[in-house]
Short mmCIF file of C-alpha atoms and ligand atoms in Angstrom, two decimals:
data_model
loop_
_atom_site.label_atom_id
_atom_site.label_comp_id
_atom_site.label_asym_id
_atom_site.label_seq_id
_atom_site.Cartn_x
_atom_site.Cartn_y
_atom_site.Cartn_z
CA MET H 1 -13.45 9.39 10.88
CA LEU H 2 -17.46 9.04 11.18
CA VAL H 3 -19.67 5.95 11.37
CA ASN H 4 -23.03 7.11 10.95
CA GLY H 5 -22.12 10.08 13.00
CA ILE H 6 -19.82 7.31 15.51
CA PRO H 7 -15.89 7.88 15.31
CA ARG H 8 -14.34 5.13 13.59
CA VAL H 9 -10.85 3.58 13.36
CA THR H 10 -9.48 0.61 11.01
CA VAL H 11 -7.40 -0.55 13.37
CA ARG H 12 -7.70 -0.76 17.54
CA LEU H 13 -6.53 -3.78 20.04
CA LYS H 14 -9.70 -4.11 21.78
CA PRO H 15 -10.45 -1.90 24.75
CA ASP H 16 -10.58 -4.28 28.22
CA GLU H 17 -9.66 -7.34 25.61
CA PRO H 18 -5.63 -5.95 24.45
CA HIS H 19 -4.82 -9.18 23.21
CA ILE H 20 -7.20 -8.63 20.16
CA VAL H 21 -6.94 -7.13 16.82
CA GLU H 22 -10.34 -4.88 15.92
CA ILE H 23 -10.35 -4.61 12.91
CA ILE H 24 -12.75 -2.84 9.97
CA ASP H 25 -13.93 -5.57 6.97
CA GLN H 26 -13.25 -3.75 4.31
CA ARG H 27 -14.60 -7.20 2.31
CA LYS H 28 -18.49 -5.94 3.59
CA LEU H 29 -18.39 -2.34 2.64
CA PRO H 30 -20.57 -0.19 1.37
CA TRP H 31 -22.85 -2.99 2.35
CA ALA H 32 -22.22 -3.48 5.85
CA PHE H 33 -20.66 -2.27 8.76
CA GLU H 34 -18.83 -4.67 11.01
CA ILE H 35 -16.11 -5.72 13.05
CA ALA H 36 -13.64 -8.04 13.29
CA GLN H 37 -11.82 -9.79 15.89
CA LEU H 38 -8.15 -10.92 15.02
CA ARG H 39 -6.64 -13.37 17.90
CA SER H 40 -3.42 -14.51 16.20
CA VAL H 41 -0.84 -13.74 13.75
CA ASP H 42 -2.22 -15.73 11.27
CA GLU H 43 -6.07 -14.74 11.52
CA VAL H 44 -3.82 -11.15 10.90
CA ALA H 45 -1.66 -12.66 7.75
CA VAL H 46 -5.17 -13.92 6.41
CA ALA H 47 -6.51 -10.87 6.80
CA ILE H 48 -3.51 -8.54 4.81
CA ARG H 49 -3.42 -11.40 2.19
CA ASP H 50 -7.48 -11.31 1.75
CA MET H 51 -7.60 -7.59 2.11
CA TRP H 52 -10.04 -7.67 4.75
CA VAL H 53 -8.57 -4.52 5.48
CA ARG H 54 -5.62 -2.21 3.25
CA GLY H 55 -4.52 0.57 2.11
CA ALA H 56 -1.33 1.20 2.59
CA GLY H 57 -1.58 2.97 5.87
CA CYS H 58 -3.92 0.20 7.07
CA ILE H 59 -2.13 -2.55 6.62
CA GLY H 60 0.89 -0.87 8.17
CA ALA H 61 -0.78 -0.18 11.11
CA THR H 62 -2.09 -4.11 11.10
CA ALA H 63 0.98 -5.48 10.72
CA GLY H 64 2.15 -3.36 13.97
CA TYR H 65 0.04 -5.34 15.93
CA GLY H 66 -0.23 -8.40 14.15
CA MET H 67 3.59 -8.67 15.46
CA TRP H 68 2.42 -7.89 19.84
CA LEU H 69 -0.51 -10.94 18.49
CA ALA H 70 2.97 -12.41 17.43
CA ALA H 71 4.76 -11.01 20.17
CA ILE H 72 1.95 -12.55 22.49
CA GLU H 73 2.22 -16.48 20.95
CA ALA H 74 5.90 -16.71 20.99
CA MET H 75 5.64 -16.11 24.67
CA ARG H 76 4.92 -19.57 24.86
CA ASP H 77 8.53 -20.79 23.75
CA PRO H 78 11.50 -20.00 25.51
CA ASP H 79 13.57 -18.76 22.57
CA TYR H 80 10.48 -16.23 21.92
CA LEU H 81 12.32 -14.95 19.14
CA ILE H 82 12.27 -17.12 16.87
CA GLY H 83 8.91 -17.51 16.97
CA ILE H 84 8.35 -13.50 16.46
CA LYS H 85 10.21 -13.87 13.58
CA LEU H 86 8.46 -16.48 12.01
CA GLY H 87 6.04 -14.39 12.40
CA ALA H 88 7.16 -11.37 11.39
CA ARG H 89 8.01 -13.49 8.16
CA LYS H 90 4.18 -14.97 7.58
CA LEU H 91 2.95 -10.70 7.70
CA LEU H 92 5.88 -10.17 4.35
CA GLN H 93 4.45 -12.81 2.40
CA THR H 94 1.23 -10.94 2.90
CA ARG H 95 1.37 -8.14 0.60
CA PRO H 96 4.89 -6.52 -1.42
CA THR H 97 3.62 -3.70 -3.00
CA ALA H 98 2.87 -1.59 -0.17
CA VAL H 99 6.06 -0.50 1.80
CA ASN H 100 4.18 0.69 5.22
CA LEU H 101 3.79 -3.55 5.51
CA ALA H 102 7.44 -4.01 5.29
CA ARG H 103 8.39 -0.77 7.28
CA ALA H 104 5.58 -1.37 10.05
CA VAL H 105 7.32 -5.62 10.84
CA GLU H 106 11.36 -3.70 10.49
CA ARG H 107 10.77 -1.18 12.99
CA GLN H 108 9.49 -3.57 15.06
CA LEU H 109 12.37 -6.16 15.16
CA ASP H 110 14.32 -4.02 15.82
CA VAL H 111 13.47 -3.10 18.32
CA LEU H 112 12.93 -6.60 19.77
CA ARG H 113 16.55 -6.28 19.09
CA ARG H 114 16.85 -3.94 22.06
CA ALA H 115 14.55 -5.39 24.24
CA LYS H 116 17.03 -7.75 27.40
CA THR H 117 14.03 -9.71 28.16
CA PRO H 118 10.77 -11.13 27.27
CA GLU H 119 8.70 -9.02 29.31
CA GLN H 120 10.94 -5.74 27.99
CA ALA H 121 10.02 -6.90 24.98
CA LEU H 122 6.23 -7.31 25.09
CA GLY H 123 6.06 -4.26 26.82
CA LEU H 124 7.91 -2.53 23.31
CA VAL H 125 6.39 -3.80 21.09
CA ARG H 126 3.17 -2.98 22.17
CA THR H 127 4.18 0.09 22.35
CA THR H 128 5.78 0.39 19.28
CA ALA H 129 2.19 -1.11 18.16
CA GLU H 130 -0.18 2.16 18.75
CA ALA H 131 3.20 3.87 18.05
CA ILE H 132 2.77 3.08 14.26
CA ALA H 133 -0.63 3.71 14.65
CA GLU H 134 -0.72 7.08 16.53
CA GLU H 135 1.74 8.07 14.01
CA ASP H 136 0.05 7.59 10.53
CA ILE H 137 -3.24 9.60 12.50
CA GLU H 138 -0.69 12.31 12.95
CA ALA H 139 0.50 12.24 9.32
CA CYS H 140 -2.58 12.51 7.86
CA ASP H 141 -3.75 14.82 9.89
CA ALA H 142 -0.59 16.73 9.40
CA ILE H 143 -1.42 16.16 5.05
CA GLY H 144 -4.47 17.16 5.64
CA SER H 145 -3.48 21.07 6.28
CA HIS H 146 -0.96 21.58 3.75
CA GLY H 147 -3.31 19.77 1.57
CA LEU H 148 -5.87 22.58 2.29
CA LYS H 149 -3.07 25.56 1.35
CA LEU H 150 -3.64 23.80 -1.99
CA ILE H 151 -7.19 23.78 -2.42
CA GLU H 152 -7.15 27.74 -0.92
CA GLU H 153 -5.97 28.43 -3.39
CA ILE H 154 -7.25 27.17 -5.74
CA THR H 155 -10.90 28.59 -4.50
CA MET H 156 -9.87 31.86 -3.99
CA ARG H 157 -8.70 31.75 -8.37
CA LYS H 158 -12.81 30.28 -8.76
CA CYS H 159 -13.78 33.51 -6.80
CA GLY H 160 -15.33 30.52 -4.50
CA ALA H 161 -16.86 28.66 -6.88
CA VAL H 162 -16.21 24.95 -6.58
CA VAL H 163 -13.08 22.83 -6.60
CA ASN H 164 -13.74 20.15 -8.13
CA VAL H 165 -10.89 17.26 -7.01
CA LEU H 166 -10.12 13.57 -8.69
CA THR H 167 -9.32 10.94 -7.22
CA HIS H 168 -7.98 7.71 -8.00
CA CYS H 169 -8.46 4.04 -5.83
CA ASN H 170 -9.03 4.57 -1.98
CA ALA H 171 -6.54 6.07 -0.26
CA GLY H 172 -9.73 8.07 2.19
CA TRP H 173 -9.42 6.92 5.97
CA LEU H 174 -9.87 3.12 4.76
CA ALA H 175 -6.30 2.91 3.49
CA PHE H 176 -5.21 4.17 6.79
CA VAL H 177 -6.05 3.99 10.54
CA ASP H 178 -8.16 7.70 10.39
CA ILE H 179 -8.73 10.69 7.71
CA GLY H 180 -6.77 9.11 4.97
CA SER H 181 -3.90 10.58 2.73
CA ALA H 182 -5.61 11.76 -0.59
CA THR H 183 -8.55 12.78 1.65
CA ALA H 184 -7.48 14.58 5.09
CA PRO H 185 -7.24 18.07 2.05
CA ILE H 186 -10.27 17.05 0.58
CA TYR H 187 -12.09 16.46 4.45
CA ALA H 188 -10.34 19.21 5.56
CA ALA H 189 -11.48 21.72 2.99
CA HIS H 190 -15.53 20.79 3.74
CA GLU H 191 -14.89 21.64 6.76
CA ALA H 192 -13.43 24.93 6.04
CA GLY H 193 -16.22 25.61 4.42
CA ILE H 194 -15.05 25.03 1.08
CA SER H 195 -17.10 24.63 -2.14
CA ILE H 196 -16.24 20.66 -2.35
CA HIS H 197 -16.72 18.10 -5.45
CA VAL H 198 -14.96 15.26 -6.24
CA TRP H 199 -14.85 13.14 -9.15
CA VAL H 200 -14.19 9.29 -7.57
CA ASP H 201 -13.03 6.58 -9.61
CA GLU H 202 -14.84 2.86 -9.88
CA THR H 203 -11.26 2.42 -9.66
CA ARG H 204 -11.54 -1.41 -11.43
CA PRO H 205 -11.28 -4.39 -11.01
CA ARG H 206 -11.57 -4.05 -7.54
CA ASN H 207 -13.55 -0.82 -6.87
CA GLN H 208 -11.68 0.92 -4.28
CA GLY H 209 -13.00 4.08 -5.13
CA SER H 210 -16.87 2.98 -5.62
CA ARG H 211 -16.88 0.50 -3.09
CA LEU H 212 -14.94 2.41 -0.99
CA THR H 213 -14.00 6.24 -1.01
CA ALA H 214 -18.17 7.01 -2.02
CA TRP H 215 -19.08 5.15 0.67
CA GLU H 216 -16.19 7.78 2.77
CA LEU H 217 -17.47 10.38 1.25
CA ALA H 218 -21.48 10.42 1.90
CA GLN H 219 -20.31 9.28 5.22
CA GLN H 220 -18.83 12.92 6.06
CA GLY H 221 -21.08 13.88 3.65
CA VAL H 222 -18.84 16.02 1.44
CA PRO H 223 -20.04 16.41 -1.90
CA HIS H 224 -19.28 13.50 -4.69
CA THR H 225 -19.51 11.67 -7.75
CA VAL H 226 -18.38 7.95 -9.50
CA ILE H 227 -16.53 7.78 -12.29
CA ALA H 228 -15.86 4.92 -14.80
CA ASP H 229 -12.42 4.59 -15.15
CA ASN H 230 -12.22 6.09 -18.69
CA THR H 231 -13.82 9.12 -17.90
CA GLY H 232 -11.29 11.44 -16.20
CA GLY H 233 -9.57 12.44 -19.08
CA HIS H 234 -13.07 13.61 -21.18
CA LEU H 235 -13.72 15.51 -17.82
CA MET H 236 -9.74 16.95 -17.85
CA GLN H 237 -10.18 17.92 -21.24
CA HIS H 238 -14.05 19.97 -20.98
CA GLY H 239 -12.14 22.03 -17.50
CA LEU H 240 -14.02 20.02 -15.02
CA VAL H 241 -10.78 18.90 -12.65
CA ASP H 242 -8.77 21.06 -10.97
CA LEU H 243 -7.09 19.51 -8.83
CA VAL H 244 -5.91 15.35 -9.03
CA ILE H 245 -4.60 13.97 -6.03
CA THR H 246 -4.07 10.12 -5.13
CA GLY H 247 -2.31 8.21 -2.67
CA ALA H 248 0.46 6.24 -3.32
CA ASP H 249 2.03 2.84 -2.10
CA ARG H 250 5.28 3.12 -2.28
CA VAL H 251 7.47 6.54 -3.79
CA THR H 252 11.54 5.99 -4.32
CA ARG H 253 14.09 8.57 -3.37
CA ARG H 254 13.30 10.04 -6.83
CA GLY H 255 10.04 11.17 -6.61
CA ASP H 256 8.37 7.97 -8.69
CA VAL H 257 5.16 6.68 -7.28
CA ALA H 258 3.53 3.13 -7.32
CA ASN H 259 -0.09 3.29 -7.02
CA LYS H 260 -3.17 2.01 -7.78
CA ILE H 261 -3.90 0.14 -11.60
CA GLY H 262 -4.68 2.87 -13.87
CA THR H 263 -2.76 5.99 -11.90
CA TYR H 264 0.15 5.60 -14.06
CA LEU H 265 -3.15 6.80 -17.31
CA LYS H 266 -4.52 9.89 -15.08
CA ALA H 267 -1.86 11.42 -14.35
CA LEU H 268 -1.02 11.54 -18.41
CA ALA H 269 -4.31 12.85 -18.76
CA ALA H 270 -3.73 15.42 -16.34
CA LYS H 271 0.39 16.29 -17.22
CA ASP H 272 -1.70 16.34 -21.62
CA ASN H 273 -4.38 19.16 -19.82
CA GLY H 274 -2.36 21.16 -17.95
CA VAL H 275 -4.18 19.74 -14.29
CA PRO H 276 -1.93 19.31 -11.11
CA PHE H 277 -1.41 16.19 -10.43
CA TYR H 278 -0.12 15.81 -6.01
CA VAL H 279 0.40 12.32 -4.86
CA ALA H 280 -0.61 12.97 -0.30
CA LEU H 281 1.47 9.98 1.53
CA PRO H 282 2.83 9.99 4.78
CA SER H 283 6.76 9.30 5.47
CA SER H 284 5.80 6.22 5.89
CA THR H 285 5.34 5.15 1.92
CA PHE H 286 8.85 6.82 1.33
CA ASP H 287 11.46 4.14 -0.13
CA TRP H 288 14.41 6.18 0.04
CA LYS H 289 16.61 2.30 -0.92
CA MET H 290 14.79 2.67 -3.91
CA SER H 291 15.06 5.34 -7.04
CA ASP H 292 13.93 4.00 -10.37
CA GLY H 293 10.37 2.62 -9.78
CA VAL H 294 9.41 1.08 -12.81
CA ALA H 295 11.81 -0.99 -12.94
CA GLU H 296 12.36 -1.45 -8.81
CA ILE H 297 8.93 -1.49 -6.85
CA PRO H 298 7.54 -5.84 -7.32
CA ILE H 299 4.13 -5.55 -8.47
CA GLU H 300 1.61 -7.12 -7.34
CA LEU H 301 -0.29 -9.76 -9.67
CA ARG H 302 -3.94 -10.30 -7.88
CA GLY H 303 -6.52 -13.23 -8.81
CA GLY H 304 -8.42 -13.35 -12.60
CA GLU H 305 -11.78 -13.14 -10.29
CA GLU H 306 -10.97 -9.90 -9.53
CA LEU H 307 -11.72 -9.41 -13.32
CA SER H 308 -13.82 -11.62 -13.97
CA GLU H 309 -17.07 -11.46 -11.14
CA ILE H 310 -17.87 -8.26 -10.00
CA GLU H 311 -20.07 -8.29 -6.72
CA GLY H 312 -22.82 -6.33 -5.52
CA ARG H 313 -26.40 -6.49 -4.30
CA LEU H 314 -29.08 -7.87 -6.21
CA ALA H 315 -32.32 -7.01 -7.02
CA ASP H 316 -34.31 -8.63 -3.56
CA GLY H 317 -31.78 -6.94 -1.78
CA ARG H 318 -28.87 -9.81 -1.11
CA LEU H 319 -25.11 -10.25 -2.27
CA GLY H 320 -23.84 -11.73 -5.12
CA ALA H 321 -21.60 -12.51 -7.61
CA VAL H 322 -22.20 -13.11 -11.30
CA ARG H 323 -18.82 -14.32 -14.25
CA LEU H 324 -18.60 -11.55 -16.70
CA PHE H 325 -17.20 -13.11 -19.69
CA PRO H 326 -16.47 -16.84 -20.42
CA ASP H 327 -14.12 -18.46 -18.36
CA ILE H 328 -11.71 -18.82 -21.02
CA SER H 329 -10.42 -15.91 -21.79
CA PRO H 330 -7.67 -15.71 -19.65
CA VAL H 331 -6.88 -12.58 -17.09
CA ALA H 332 -3.50 -10.77 -16.14
CA ASN H 333 -4.50 -8.82 -13.07
CA TYR H 334 -1.91 -6.21 -11.91
CA ALA H 335 -2.20 -4.62 -9.11
CA PHE H 336 -0.39 -1.32 -9.21
CA ASP H 337 1.49 1.04 -11.75
CA VAL H 338 4.20 3.35 -11.92
CA THR H 339 4.35 6.69 -12.73
CA PRO H 340 7.96 8.57 -13.02
CA ALA H 341 8.01 11.51 -10.81
CA ARG H 342 8.33 14.43 -14.23
CA LEU H 343 4.44 13.07 -14.26
CA VAL H 344 3.78 14.14 -10.25
CA THR H 345 3.26 18.15 -9.34
CA GLY H 346 4.35 17.32 -5.40
CA PHE H 347 3.97 15.42 -2.74
CA ILE H 348 1.49 16.26 0.03
CA THR H 349 3.21 15.41 3.61
CA GLU H 350 2.64 16.03 7.06
CA ARG H 351 6.11 17.53 6.75
CA GLY H 352 4.57 19.94 3.54
CA VAL H 353 4.80 20.12 -0.21
CA CYS H 354 7.58 19.19 -2.44
CA ALA H 355 8.23 18.58 -5.54
CA ALA H 356 8.46 15.63 -7.02
CA ASP H 357 12.65 15.15 -6.95
CA GLU H 358 15.49 13.63 -5.14
CA VAL H 359 16.64 17.44 -4.09
CA ALA H 360 13.48 18.48 -2.98
CA LEU H 361 12.52 15.15 -0.66
CA ARG H 362 15.55 15.26 1.34
CA GLY H 363 14.98 19.23 1.35
CA LEU H 364 11.83 18.10 3.37
CA PHE H 365 12.83 14.73 5.22
CA PRO H 366 16.94 15.29 5.76
CA GLY H 367 18.55 11.79 6.46
CA ASN H 368 16.99 9.36 4.74
O1 MRU D 401 -5.07 -2.51 -3.33
P1 MRU D 401 -5.47 -1.71 -2.62
O2 MRU D 401 -6.73 -2.10 -2.27
O3 MRU D 401 -4.32 -2.27 -0.87
O4 MRU D 401 -4.13 -0.27 -3.13
C1 MRU D 401 -3.72 0.04 -2.38
C2 MRU D 401 -4.45 1.35 -2.57
O5 MRU D 401 -5.83 1.42 -1.53
C3 MRU D 401 -3.98 2.91 -3.24
O6 MRU D 401 -3.57 2.23 -4.42
C4 MRU D 401 -4.14 3.55 -2.45
O7 MRU D 401 -4.79 4.91 -3.31
C5 MRU D 401 -2.74 4.15 -2.25
S1 MRU D 401 -2.92 3.04 -0.65
C6 MRU D 401 -2.99 4.51 0.65
#
């Protein structure tokens, strides 16, 4: 997508220096656009753990490239597989909820098992890292085309009046390699000339909505409004939301959705108000081994400072953080929740739109 008119991706190998992984440092947005260079699997693990990069597809692709750096480092030892497995373990320990990360690391380990020589291993790991990133872009592009049809139906029903979409957190291009999942149909509709407006949930505690989604939409010229997280239900009651589209960090085979904390409450409000609630995701976010999302999906508990402090631009232009309440009060910072399949109208995937149930999902993705 465009940043100040220049096409960018969130993660890639540095052209001409492929032993360096370049990422957009999302901690700095929206105040500064900075590319960080990662030179070792340890640096990649820190970048994922400390959320320089975030979002299911983006951390999956970054982990894929992290395995490439792990492989380069491991080649210094005679038993390179031990070193690579150590790198894999470091990456796997960083973020538990989004399944894309584990999937990317496991795919790289599978590929390595097939290699007969260290040179072959190195080549395969690099090709696979690039394939993971490329497939992520292709899937998001297809999600855009399939989701566009849903928005076209609404605009026809509304005789061309503005279509209002509500989204939570950031499942935009920053959360993937490019284009995004929840934002893909929005960008496709905007490009097709459909009059569209996005309600952007602020998404406390880390504000991925107001800091990242709003920035992305502004860069692409998509009309949007930032709202406090508790506003969605009110807007739905007043007919101001035509469609909710969120992303997902992990979806079980029966269609339960783990996504940023607060998604479940939006789904309940949507159900109560008859607003369609869609989840847009590439198939790399399905976890076919899990069924009951509430019972089985690991939910990340994050540091209390995300809740007790807030960072922003001060009146004099400097960036700063302020403490929001006395530190005598303990904090519980659950980063994700699970929306049961019964509240999900459907999934927008790279293979098309389907109902949120196991039969429909297996129909679209046979063999899983
Ligand atoms: O804590 P984050 O920023 O890593 O949260 C993950 C997310 O970005 C969201 O849950 C998003 O909606 C799905 S990721 C495509």
